[in-house]
Short mmCIF file of C-alpha atoms in Angstrom, two decimals:
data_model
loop_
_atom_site.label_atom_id
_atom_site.label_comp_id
_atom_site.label_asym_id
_atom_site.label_seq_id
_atom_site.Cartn_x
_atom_site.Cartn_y
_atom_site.Cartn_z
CA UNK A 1 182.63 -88.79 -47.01
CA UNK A 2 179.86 -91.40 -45.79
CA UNK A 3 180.61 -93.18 -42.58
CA UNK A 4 179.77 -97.16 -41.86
CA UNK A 5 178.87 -96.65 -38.55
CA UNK A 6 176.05 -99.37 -37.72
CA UNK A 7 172.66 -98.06 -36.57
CA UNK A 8 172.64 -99.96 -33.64
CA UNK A 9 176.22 -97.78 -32.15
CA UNK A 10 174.16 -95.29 -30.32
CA UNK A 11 177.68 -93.55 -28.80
CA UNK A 12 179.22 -93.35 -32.32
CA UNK A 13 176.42 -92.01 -34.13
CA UNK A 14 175.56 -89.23 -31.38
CA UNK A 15 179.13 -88.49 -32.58
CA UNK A 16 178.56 -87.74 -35.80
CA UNK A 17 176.90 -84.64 -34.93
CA UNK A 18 177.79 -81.41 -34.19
CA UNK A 19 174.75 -80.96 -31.62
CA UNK A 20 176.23 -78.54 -28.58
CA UNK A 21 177.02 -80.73 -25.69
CA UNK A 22 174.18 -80.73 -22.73
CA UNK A 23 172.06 -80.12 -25.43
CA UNK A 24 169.09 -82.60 -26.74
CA UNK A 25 167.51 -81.66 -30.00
CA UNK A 26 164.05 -83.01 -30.30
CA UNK A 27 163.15 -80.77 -32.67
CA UNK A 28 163.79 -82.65 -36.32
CA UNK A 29 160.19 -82.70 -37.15
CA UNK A 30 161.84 -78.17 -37.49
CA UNK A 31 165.04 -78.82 -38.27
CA UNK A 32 166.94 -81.58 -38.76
CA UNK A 33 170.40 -81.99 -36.19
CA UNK A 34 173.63 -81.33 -38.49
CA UNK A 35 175.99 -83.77 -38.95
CA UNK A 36 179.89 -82.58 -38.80
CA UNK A 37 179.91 -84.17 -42.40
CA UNK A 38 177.65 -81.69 -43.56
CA UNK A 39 179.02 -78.62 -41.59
CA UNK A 40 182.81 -79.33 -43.40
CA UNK A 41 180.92 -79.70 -46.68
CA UNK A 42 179.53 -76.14 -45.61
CA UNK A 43 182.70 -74.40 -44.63
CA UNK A 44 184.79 -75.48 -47.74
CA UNK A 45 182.50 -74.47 -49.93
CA UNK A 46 182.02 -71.06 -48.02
CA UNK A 47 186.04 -70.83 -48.18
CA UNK A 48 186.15 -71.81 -52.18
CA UNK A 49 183.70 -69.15 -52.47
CA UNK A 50 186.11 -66.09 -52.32
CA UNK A 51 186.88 -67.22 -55.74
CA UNK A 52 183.97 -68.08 -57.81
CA UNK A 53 185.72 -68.03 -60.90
CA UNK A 54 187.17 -71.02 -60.71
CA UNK A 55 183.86 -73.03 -60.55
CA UNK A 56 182.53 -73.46 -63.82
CA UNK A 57 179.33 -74.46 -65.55
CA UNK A 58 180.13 -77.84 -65.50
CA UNK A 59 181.08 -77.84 -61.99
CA UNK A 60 177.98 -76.60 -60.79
CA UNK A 61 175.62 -78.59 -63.21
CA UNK A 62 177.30 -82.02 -62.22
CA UNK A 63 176.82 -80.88 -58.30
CA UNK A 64 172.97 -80.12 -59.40
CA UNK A 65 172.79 -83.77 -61.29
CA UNK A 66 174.42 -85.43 -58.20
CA UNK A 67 171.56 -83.85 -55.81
CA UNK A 68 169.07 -84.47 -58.52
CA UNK A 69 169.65 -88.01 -58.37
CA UNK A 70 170.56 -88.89 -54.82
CA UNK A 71 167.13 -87.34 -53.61
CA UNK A 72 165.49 -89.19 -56.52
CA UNK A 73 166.00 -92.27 -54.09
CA UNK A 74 164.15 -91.30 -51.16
CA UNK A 75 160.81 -91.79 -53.12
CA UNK A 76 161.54 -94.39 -54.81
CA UNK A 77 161.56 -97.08 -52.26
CA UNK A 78 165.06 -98.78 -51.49
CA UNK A 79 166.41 -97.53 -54.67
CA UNK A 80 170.20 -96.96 -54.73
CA UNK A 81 170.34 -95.28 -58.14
CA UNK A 82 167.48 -92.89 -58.68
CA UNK A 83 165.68 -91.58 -61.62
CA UNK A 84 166.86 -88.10 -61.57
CA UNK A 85 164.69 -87.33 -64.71
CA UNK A 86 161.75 -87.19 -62.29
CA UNK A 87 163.13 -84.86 -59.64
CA UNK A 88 163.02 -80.91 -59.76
CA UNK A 89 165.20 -78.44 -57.26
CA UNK A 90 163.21 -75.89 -55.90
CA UNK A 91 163.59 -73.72 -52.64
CA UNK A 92 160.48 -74.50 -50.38
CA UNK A 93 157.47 -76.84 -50.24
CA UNK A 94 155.46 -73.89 -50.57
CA UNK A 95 157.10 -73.30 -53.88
CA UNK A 96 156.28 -77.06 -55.03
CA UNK A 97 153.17 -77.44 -53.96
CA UNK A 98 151.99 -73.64 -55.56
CA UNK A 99 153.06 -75.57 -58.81
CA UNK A 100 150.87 -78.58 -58.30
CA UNK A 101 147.84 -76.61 -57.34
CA UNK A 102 148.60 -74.50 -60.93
CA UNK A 103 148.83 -77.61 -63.03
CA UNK A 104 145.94 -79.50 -61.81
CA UNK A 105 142.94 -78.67 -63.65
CA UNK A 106 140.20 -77.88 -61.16
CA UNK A 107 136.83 -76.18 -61.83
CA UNK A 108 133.89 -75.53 -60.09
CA UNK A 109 132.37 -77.90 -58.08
CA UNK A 110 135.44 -79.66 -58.16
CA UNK A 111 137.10 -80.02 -54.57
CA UNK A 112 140.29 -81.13 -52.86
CA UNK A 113 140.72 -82.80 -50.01
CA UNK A 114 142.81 -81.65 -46.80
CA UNK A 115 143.38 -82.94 -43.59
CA UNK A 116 142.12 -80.59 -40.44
CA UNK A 117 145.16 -78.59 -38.98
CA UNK A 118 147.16 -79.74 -41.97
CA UNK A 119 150.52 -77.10 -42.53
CA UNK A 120 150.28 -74.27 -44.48
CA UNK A 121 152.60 -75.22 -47.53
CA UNK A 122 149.84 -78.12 -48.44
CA UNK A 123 147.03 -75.84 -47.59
CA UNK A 124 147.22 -71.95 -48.76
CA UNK A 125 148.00 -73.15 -52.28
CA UNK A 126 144.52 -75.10 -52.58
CA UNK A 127 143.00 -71.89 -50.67
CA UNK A 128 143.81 -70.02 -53.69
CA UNK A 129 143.35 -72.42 -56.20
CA UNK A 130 140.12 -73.19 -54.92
CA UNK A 131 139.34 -69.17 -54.87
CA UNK A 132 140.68 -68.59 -58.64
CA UNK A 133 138.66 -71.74 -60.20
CA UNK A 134 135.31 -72.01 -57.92
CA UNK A 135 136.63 -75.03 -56.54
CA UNK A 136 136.18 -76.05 -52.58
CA UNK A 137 138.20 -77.37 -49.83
CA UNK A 138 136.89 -80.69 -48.14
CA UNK A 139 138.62 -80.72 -44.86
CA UNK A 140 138.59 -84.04 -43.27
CA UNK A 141 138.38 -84.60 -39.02
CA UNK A 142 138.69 -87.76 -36.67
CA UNK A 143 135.87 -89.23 -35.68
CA UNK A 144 136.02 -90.41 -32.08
CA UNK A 145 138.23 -93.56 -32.45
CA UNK A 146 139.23 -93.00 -36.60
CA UNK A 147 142.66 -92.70 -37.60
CA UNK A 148 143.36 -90.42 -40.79
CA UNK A 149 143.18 -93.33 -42.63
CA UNK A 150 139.90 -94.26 -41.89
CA UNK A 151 138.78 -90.75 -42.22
CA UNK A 152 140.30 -89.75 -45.77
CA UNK A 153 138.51 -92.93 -46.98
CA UNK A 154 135.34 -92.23 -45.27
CA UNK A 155 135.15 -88.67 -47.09
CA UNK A 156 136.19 -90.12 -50.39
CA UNK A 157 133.82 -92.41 -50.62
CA UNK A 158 130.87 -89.94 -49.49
CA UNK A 159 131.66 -87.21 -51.85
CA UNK A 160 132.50 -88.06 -55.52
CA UNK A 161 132.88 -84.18 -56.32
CA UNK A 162 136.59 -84.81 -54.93
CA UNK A 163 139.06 -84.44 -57.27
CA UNK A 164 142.79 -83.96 -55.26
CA UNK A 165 143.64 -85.29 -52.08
CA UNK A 166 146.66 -83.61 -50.82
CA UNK A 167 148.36 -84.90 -47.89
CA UNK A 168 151.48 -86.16 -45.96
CA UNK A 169 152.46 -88.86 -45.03
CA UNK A 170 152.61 -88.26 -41.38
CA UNK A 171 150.87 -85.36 -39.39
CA UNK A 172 153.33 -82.97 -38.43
CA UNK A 173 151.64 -81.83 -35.19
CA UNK A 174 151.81 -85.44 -33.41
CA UNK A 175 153.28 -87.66 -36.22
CA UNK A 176 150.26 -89.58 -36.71
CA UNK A 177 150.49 -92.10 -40.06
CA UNK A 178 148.43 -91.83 -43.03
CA UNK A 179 148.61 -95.75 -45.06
CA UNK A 180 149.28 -94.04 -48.22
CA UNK A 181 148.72 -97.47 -49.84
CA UNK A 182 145.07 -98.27 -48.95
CA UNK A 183 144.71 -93.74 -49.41
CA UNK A 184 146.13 -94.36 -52.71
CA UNK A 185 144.54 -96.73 -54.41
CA UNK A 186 141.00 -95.42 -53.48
CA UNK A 187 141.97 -92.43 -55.23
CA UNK A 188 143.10 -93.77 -58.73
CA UNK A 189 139.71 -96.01 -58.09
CA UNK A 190 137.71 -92.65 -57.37
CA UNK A 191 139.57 -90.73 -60.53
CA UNK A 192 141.34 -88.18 -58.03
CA UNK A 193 145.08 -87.40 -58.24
CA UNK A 194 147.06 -87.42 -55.33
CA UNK A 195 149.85 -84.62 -54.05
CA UNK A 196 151.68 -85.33 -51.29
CA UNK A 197 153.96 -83.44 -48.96
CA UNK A 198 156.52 -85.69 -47.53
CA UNK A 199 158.42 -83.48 -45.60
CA UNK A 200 157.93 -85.03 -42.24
CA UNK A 201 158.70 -88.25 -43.17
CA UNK A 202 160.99 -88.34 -46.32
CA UNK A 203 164.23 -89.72 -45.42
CA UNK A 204 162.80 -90.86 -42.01
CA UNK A 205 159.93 -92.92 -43.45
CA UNK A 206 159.98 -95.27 -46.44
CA UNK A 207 158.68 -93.83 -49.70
CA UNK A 208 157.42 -95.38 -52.93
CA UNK A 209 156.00 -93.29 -55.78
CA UNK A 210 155.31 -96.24 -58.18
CA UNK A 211 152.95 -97.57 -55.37
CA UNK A 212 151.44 -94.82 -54.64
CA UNK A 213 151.43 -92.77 -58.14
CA UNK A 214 151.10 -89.56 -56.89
CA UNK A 215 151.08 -86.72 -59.82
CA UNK A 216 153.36 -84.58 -57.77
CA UNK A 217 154.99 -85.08 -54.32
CA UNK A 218 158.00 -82.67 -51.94
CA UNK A 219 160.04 -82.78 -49.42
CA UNK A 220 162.04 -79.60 -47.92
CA UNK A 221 165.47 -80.64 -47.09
CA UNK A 222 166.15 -78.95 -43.91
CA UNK A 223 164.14 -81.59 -41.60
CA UNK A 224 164.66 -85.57 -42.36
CA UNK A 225 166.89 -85.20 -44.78
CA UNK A 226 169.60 -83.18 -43.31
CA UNK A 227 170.47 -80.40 -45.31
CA UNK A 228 169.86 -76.35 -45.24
CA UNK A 229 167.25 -74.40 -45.33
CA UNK A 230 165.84 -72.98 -49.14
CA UNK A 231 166.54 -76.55 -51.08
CA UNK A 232 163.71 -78.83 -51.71
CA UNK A 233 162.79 -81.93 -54.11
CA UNK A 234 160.10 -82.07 -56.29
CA UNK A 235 158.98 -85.59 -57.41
CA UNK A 236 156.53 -85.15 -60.78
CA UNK A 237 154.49 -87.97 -62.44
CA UNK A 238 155.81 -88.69 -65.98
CA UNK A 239 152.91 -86.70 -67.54
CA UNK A 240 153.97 -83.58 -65.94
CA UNK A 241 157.23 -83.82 -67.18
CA UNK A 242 156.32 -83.24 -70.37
CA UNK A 243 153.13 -80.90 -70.44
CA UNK A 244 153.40 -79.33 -67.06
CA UNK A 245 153.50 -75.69 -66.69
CA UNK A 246 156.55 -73.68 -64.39
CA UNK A 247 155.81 -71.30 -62.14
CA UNK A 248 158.69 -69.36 -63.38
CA UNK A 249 160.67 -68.58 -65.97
CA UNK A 250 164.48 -69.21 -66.15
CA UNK A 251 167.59 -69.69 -68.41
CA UNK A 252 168.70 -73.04 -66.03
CA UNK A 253 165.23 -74.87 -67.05
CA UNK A 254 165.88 -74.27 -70.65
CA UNK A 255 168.69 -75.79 -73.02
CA UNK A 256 171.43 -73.60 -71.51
CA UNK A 257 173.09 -72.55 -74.93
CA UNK A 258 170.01 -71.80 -76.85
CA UNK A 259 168.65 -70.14 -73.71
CA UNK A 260 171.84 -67.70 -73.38
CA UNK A 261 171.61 -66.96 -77.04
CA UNK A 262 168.32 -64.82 -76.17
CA UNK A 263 166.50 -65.92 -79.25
CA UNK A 264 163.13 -64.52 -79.77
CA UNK A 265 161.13 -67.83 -79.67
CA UNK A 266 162.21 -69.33 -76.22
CA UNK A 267 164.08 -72.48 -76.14
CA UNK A 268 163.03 -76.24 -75.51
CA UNK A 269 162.72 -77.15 -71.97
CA UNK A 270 165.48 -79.14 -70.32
CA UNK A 271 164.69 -83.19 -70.00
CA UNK A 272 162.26 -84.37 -67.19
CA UNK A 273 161.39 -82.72 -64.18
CA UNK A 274 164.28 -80.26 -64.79
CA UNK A 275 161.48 -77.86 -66.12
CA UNK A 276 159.86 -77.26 -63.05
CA UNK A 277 163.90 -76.11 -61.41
CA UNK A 278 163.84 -73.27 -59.67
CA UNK A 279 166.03 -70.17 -60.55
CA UNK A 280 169.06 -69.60 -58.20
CA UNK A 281 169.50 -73.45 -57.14
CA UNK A 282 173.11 -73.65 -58.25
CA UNK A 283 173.87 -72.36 -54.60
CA UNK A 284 177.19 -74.21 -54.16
CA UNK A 285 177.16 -74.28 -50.38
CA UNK A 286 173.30 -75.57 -50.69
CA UNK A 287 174.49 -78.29 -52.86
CA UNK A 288 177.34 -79.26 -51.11
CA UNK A 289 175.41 -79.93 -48.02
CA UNK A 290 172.63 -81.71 -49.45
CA UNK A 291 174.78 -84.01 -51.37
CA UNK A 292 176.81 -84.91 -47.96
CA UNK A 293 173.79 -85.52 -45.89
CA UNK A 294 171.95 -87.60 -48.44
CA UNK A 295 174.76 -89.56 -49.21
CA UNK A 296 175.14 -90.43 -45.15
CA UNK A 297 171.28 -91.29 -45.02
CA UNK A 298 171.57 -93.77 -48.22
CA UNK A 299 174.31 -95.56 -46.65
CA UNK A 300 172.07 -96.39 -43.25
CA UNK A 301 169.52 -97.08 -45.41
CA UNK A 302 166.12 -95.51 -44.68
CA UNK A 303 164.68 -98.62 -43.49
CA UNK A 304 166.79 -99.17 -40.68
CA UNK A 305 167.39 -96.05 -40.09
CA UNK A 306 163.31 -95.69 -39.20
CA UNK A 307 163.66 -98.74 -37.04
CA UNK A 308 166.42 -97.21 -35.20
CA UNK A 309 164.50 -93.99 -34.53
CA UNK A 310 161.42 -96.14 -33.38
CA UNK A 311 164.10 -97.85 -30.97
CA UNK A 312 164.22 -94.60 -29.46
CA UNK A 313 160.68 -92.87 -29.30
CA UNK A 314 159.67 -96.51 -28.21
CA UNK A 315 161.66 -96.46 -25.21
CA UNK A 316 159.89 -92.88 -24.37
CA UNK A 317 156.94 -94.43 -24.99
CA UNK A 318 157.49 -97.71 -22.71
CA UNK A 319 158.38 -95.51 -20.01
CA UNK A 320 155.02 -93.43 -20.33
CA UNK A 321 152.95 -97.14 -20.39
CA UNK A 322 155.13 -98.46 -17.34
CA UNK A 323 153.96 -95.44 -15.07
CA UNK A 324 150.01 -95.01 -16.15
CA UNK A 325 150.85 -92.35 -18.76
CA UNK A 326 150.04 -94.23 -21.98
CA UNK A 327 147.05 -91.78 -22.43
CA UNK A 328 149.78 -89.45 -23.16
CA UNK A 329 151.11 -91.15 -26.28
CA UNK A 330 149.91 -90.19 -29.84
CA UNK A 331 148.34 -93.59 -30.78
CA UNK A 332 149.70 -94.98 -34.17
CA UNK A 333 152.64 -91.97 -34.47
CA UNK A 334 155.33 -92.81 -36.81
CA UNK A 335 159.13 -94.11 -35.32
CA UNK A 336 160.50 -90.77 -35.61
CA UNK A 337 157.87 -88.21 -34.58
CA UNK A 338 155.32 -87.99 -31.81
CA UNK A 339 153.04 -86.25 -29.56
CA UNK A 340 153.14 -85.90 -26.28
CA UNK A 341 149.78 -85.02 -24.75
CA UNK A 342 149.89 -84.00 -21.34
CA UNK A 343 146.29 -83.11 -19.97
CA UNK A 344 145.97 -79.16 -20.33
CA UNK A 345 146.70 -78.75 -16.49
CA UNK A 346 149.81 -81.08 -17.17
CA UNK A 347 151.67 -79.79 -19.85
CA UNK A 348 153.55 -76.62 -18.36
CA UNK A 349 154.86 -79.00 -16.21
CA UNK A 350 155.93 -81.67 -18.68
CA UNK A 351 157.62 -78.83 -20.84
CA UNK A 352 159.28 -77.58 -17.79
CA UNK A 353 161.01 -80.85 -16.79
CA UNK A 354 161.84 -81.44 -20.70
CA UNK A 355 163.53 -78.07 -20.36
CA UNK A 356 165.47 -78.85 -17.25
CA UNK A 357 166.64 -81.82 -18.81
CA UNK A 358 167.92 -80.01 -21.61
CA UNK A 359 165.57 -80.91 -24.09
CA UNK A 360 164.91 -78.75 -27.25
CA UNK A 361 161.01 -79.42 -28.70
CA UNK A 362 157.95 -77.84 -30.52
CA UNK A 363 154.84 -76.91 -27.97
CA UNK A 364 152.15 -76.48 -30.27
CA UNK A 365 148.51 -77.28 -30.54
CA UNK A 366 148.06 -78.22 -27.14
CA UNK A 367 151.12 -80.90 -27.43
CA UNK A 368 154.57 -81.24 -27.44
CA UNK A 369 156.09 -82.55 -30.31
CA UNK A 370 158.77 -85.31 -29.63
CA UNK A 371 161.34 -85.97 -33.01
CA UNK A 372 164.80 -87.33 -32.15
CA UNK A 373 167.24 -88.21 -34.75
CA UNK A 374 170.21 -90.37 -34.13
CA UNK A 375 172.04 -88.18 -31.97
CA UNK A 376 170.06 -88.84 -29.14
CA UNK A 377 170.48 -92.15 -27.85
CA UNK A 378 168.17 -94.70 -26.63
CA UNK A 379 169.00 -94.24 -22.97
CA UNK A 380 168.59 -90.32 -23.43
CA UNK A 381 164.99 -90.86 -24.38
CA UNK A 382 164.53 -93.05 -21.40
CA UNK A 383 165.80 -90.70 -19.14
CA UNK A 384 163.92 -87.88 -21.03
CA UNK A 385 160.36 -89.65 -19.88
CA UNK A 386 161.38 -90.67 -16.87
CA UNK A 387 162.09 -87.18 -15.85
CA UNK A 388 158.44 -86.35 -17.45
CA UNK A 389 157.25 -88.71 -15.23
CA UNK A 390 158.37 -87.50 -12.27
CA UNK A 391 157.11 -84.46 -12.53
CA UNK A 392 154.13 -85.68 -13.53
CA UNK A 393 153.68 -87.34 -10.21
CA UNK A 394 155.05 -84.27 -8.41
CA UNK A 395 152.16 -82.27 -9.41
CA UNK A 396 149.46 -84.99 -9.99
#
């Protein structure tokens, strides 16, 4: 059951979650906080479990359709009924974005672009993709002063050899925005298709494939969007859904009756995306969750629910500016996910007094990685910096 609490209740939505008291989890940009919603969703279907029996096929296909099309919403702008046709359940980024990298048709001299430091799901793919069709890897750095933007333009335009640009949508080491708008439409100008990997910003950030026309884009569910671990949505381009090519083979992406018949000559694909389906996602627990927390984020809304996790990495941030510190802020991060960057002398000491304070966070790449979700309230994150502060004057 969805709750109506306003956005702007910091006391009632900290409430909502099952966080352990004393305990502030910074750490979204990981793992997502769990709501109690989605932890009752998890233990009744844990408990109906002991008799599996009485879930049937129709059961778990309508709990699969439900998912299909609630996450179909989070990339399609402020939709509030999404095109479930064009979403696949898989179990990891990693998984998705091994499938792009298959379909694509790459050869060599061909290259795909990649952002320095980018994660590992949107990079080891092209690694091998590039390895098995001669292909190349353009990895694109800052210039002194650049934002991504500036820089994934700037290589674009040099080098017409590129033919994928696959990216997120914010950095997930400091949170720092790509404008996926001006990024894609340079690309369908240049001929290159786009993949993106939206899982540090889908269900935080805004999303809207029909702007930016990517041929495949992913989220895991386990950060912004609120579920478990080993369930993730696969966005594909209309032409995909048709010609594109699984990475595996199951009965659940096939007409189920046909499939179970075990005719010689497999059977027709199921509709849409519903090709590229994983085997093993009718996980009833999995399901249960993700339909609970999705639910809850569509009824905030994802744009105010961004502006209300800006309300609260803004107030770290004021605090930094008020004291000197503003050399410390990731400049242009995203409302829900930043960097703090201490000088290297500094940051023991900044982690320590997060720490003390109770603080849970990523140190990684010579930063600390700041992602509240609504459970921590405004006045938390002021308290959080001001503590950073002080220790930062301690030991100057």
């Amino acid at each position: 059951m969805t709750s109506t609490t306003t956005l702007n209740d910091d006391a009632r939505l900290a409430a909502m979650f099952a966080t352990p008291h004393g305990t502030l989890h910074l750490d979204s940009a990981a793992h997502g906080p769990r709501l109690r919603g989605v932890q009752a969703a998890a233990e009744a279907t844990l408990a109906e479990s002991i008799a599996p029996w009485r879930i049937g096929m129709q059961a778990w296909n309508d709990a699969i359709e439900r998912v299909r099309s609630l996450a179909a919403c989070f990339f399609e702008g402020d939709a509030f009924d999404g095109d479930g046709d064009g979403v696949a359940l898989v179990p990891s980024a990693g998984y998705a974005l091994s499938l792009a990298a298959r379909n694509l048709q790459l050869g060599a001299g061909d290259k795909v672009l990649v952002l320095a430091g980018q994660f590992p799901s949107n990079l080891l793919p092209w690694q091998q993709r590039c390895a098995e069709t001669g292909a190349s890897l353009v990895e694109v750095r800052r210039a002194p002063g650049q934002d991504w933007t500036g820089a994934v333009l700037a290589a674009l335009e040099a080098d017409p050899a590129i033919r994928v640009l696959a990216l997120p949508q914010a950095h997930w080491h400091d949170g720092a925005l790509l404008d996926l708008d001006r990024i894609s439409a340079q690309a369908r100008a240049c001929d290159a298709a786009l993949v993106l990997d939206l899982s540090q910003s889908l269900g935080a950030l805004p999303a809207d494939v029909s702007r930016w026309q990517p041929q495949f884009a992913v989220a895991v569910g386990h950060k912004w969007l609120l579920g478990s671990y080993g369930l993730a949505y696969l966005w594909v381009a209309p032409h995909w859904r048709e010609h594109g090519r699984p990475l595996e083979q199951n009965w659940f992406a096939r007409e189920h009756d046909a499939a179970m018949a075990s005719p010689l000559q497999p059977p027709a694909y199921r509709p849409g995306a519903r090709r590229f389906d994983a085997g093993g996602i009718a996980h009833a627990q999995k399901l249960a969750m993700a339909a609970v927390a999705l639910a809850q984020l569509q009824a905030w809304g994802v744009a105010g629910l961004s502006q209300a996790l800006g309300t609260r990495t803004a107030a770290f941030d004021a605090v930094l500016r008020e004291y000197g510190l503003e050399d410390w802020i990731t400049p242009g991060h995203a409302p829900h996910l930043l960097g703090l960057r201490p000088p290297p002398e500094r940051i023991d000491t900044a982690a320590q007094a997060l720490a003390a304070a109770g603080a849970v966070f990523t140190r990684r790449h010579g930063l600390l990685r700041i992602a509240p979700h609504l459970q921590v309230t405004v006045a938390q994150m002021r308290v959080l910096a001001e503590r950073v502060v002080a220790a930062a004057q301690k030991h100057p």
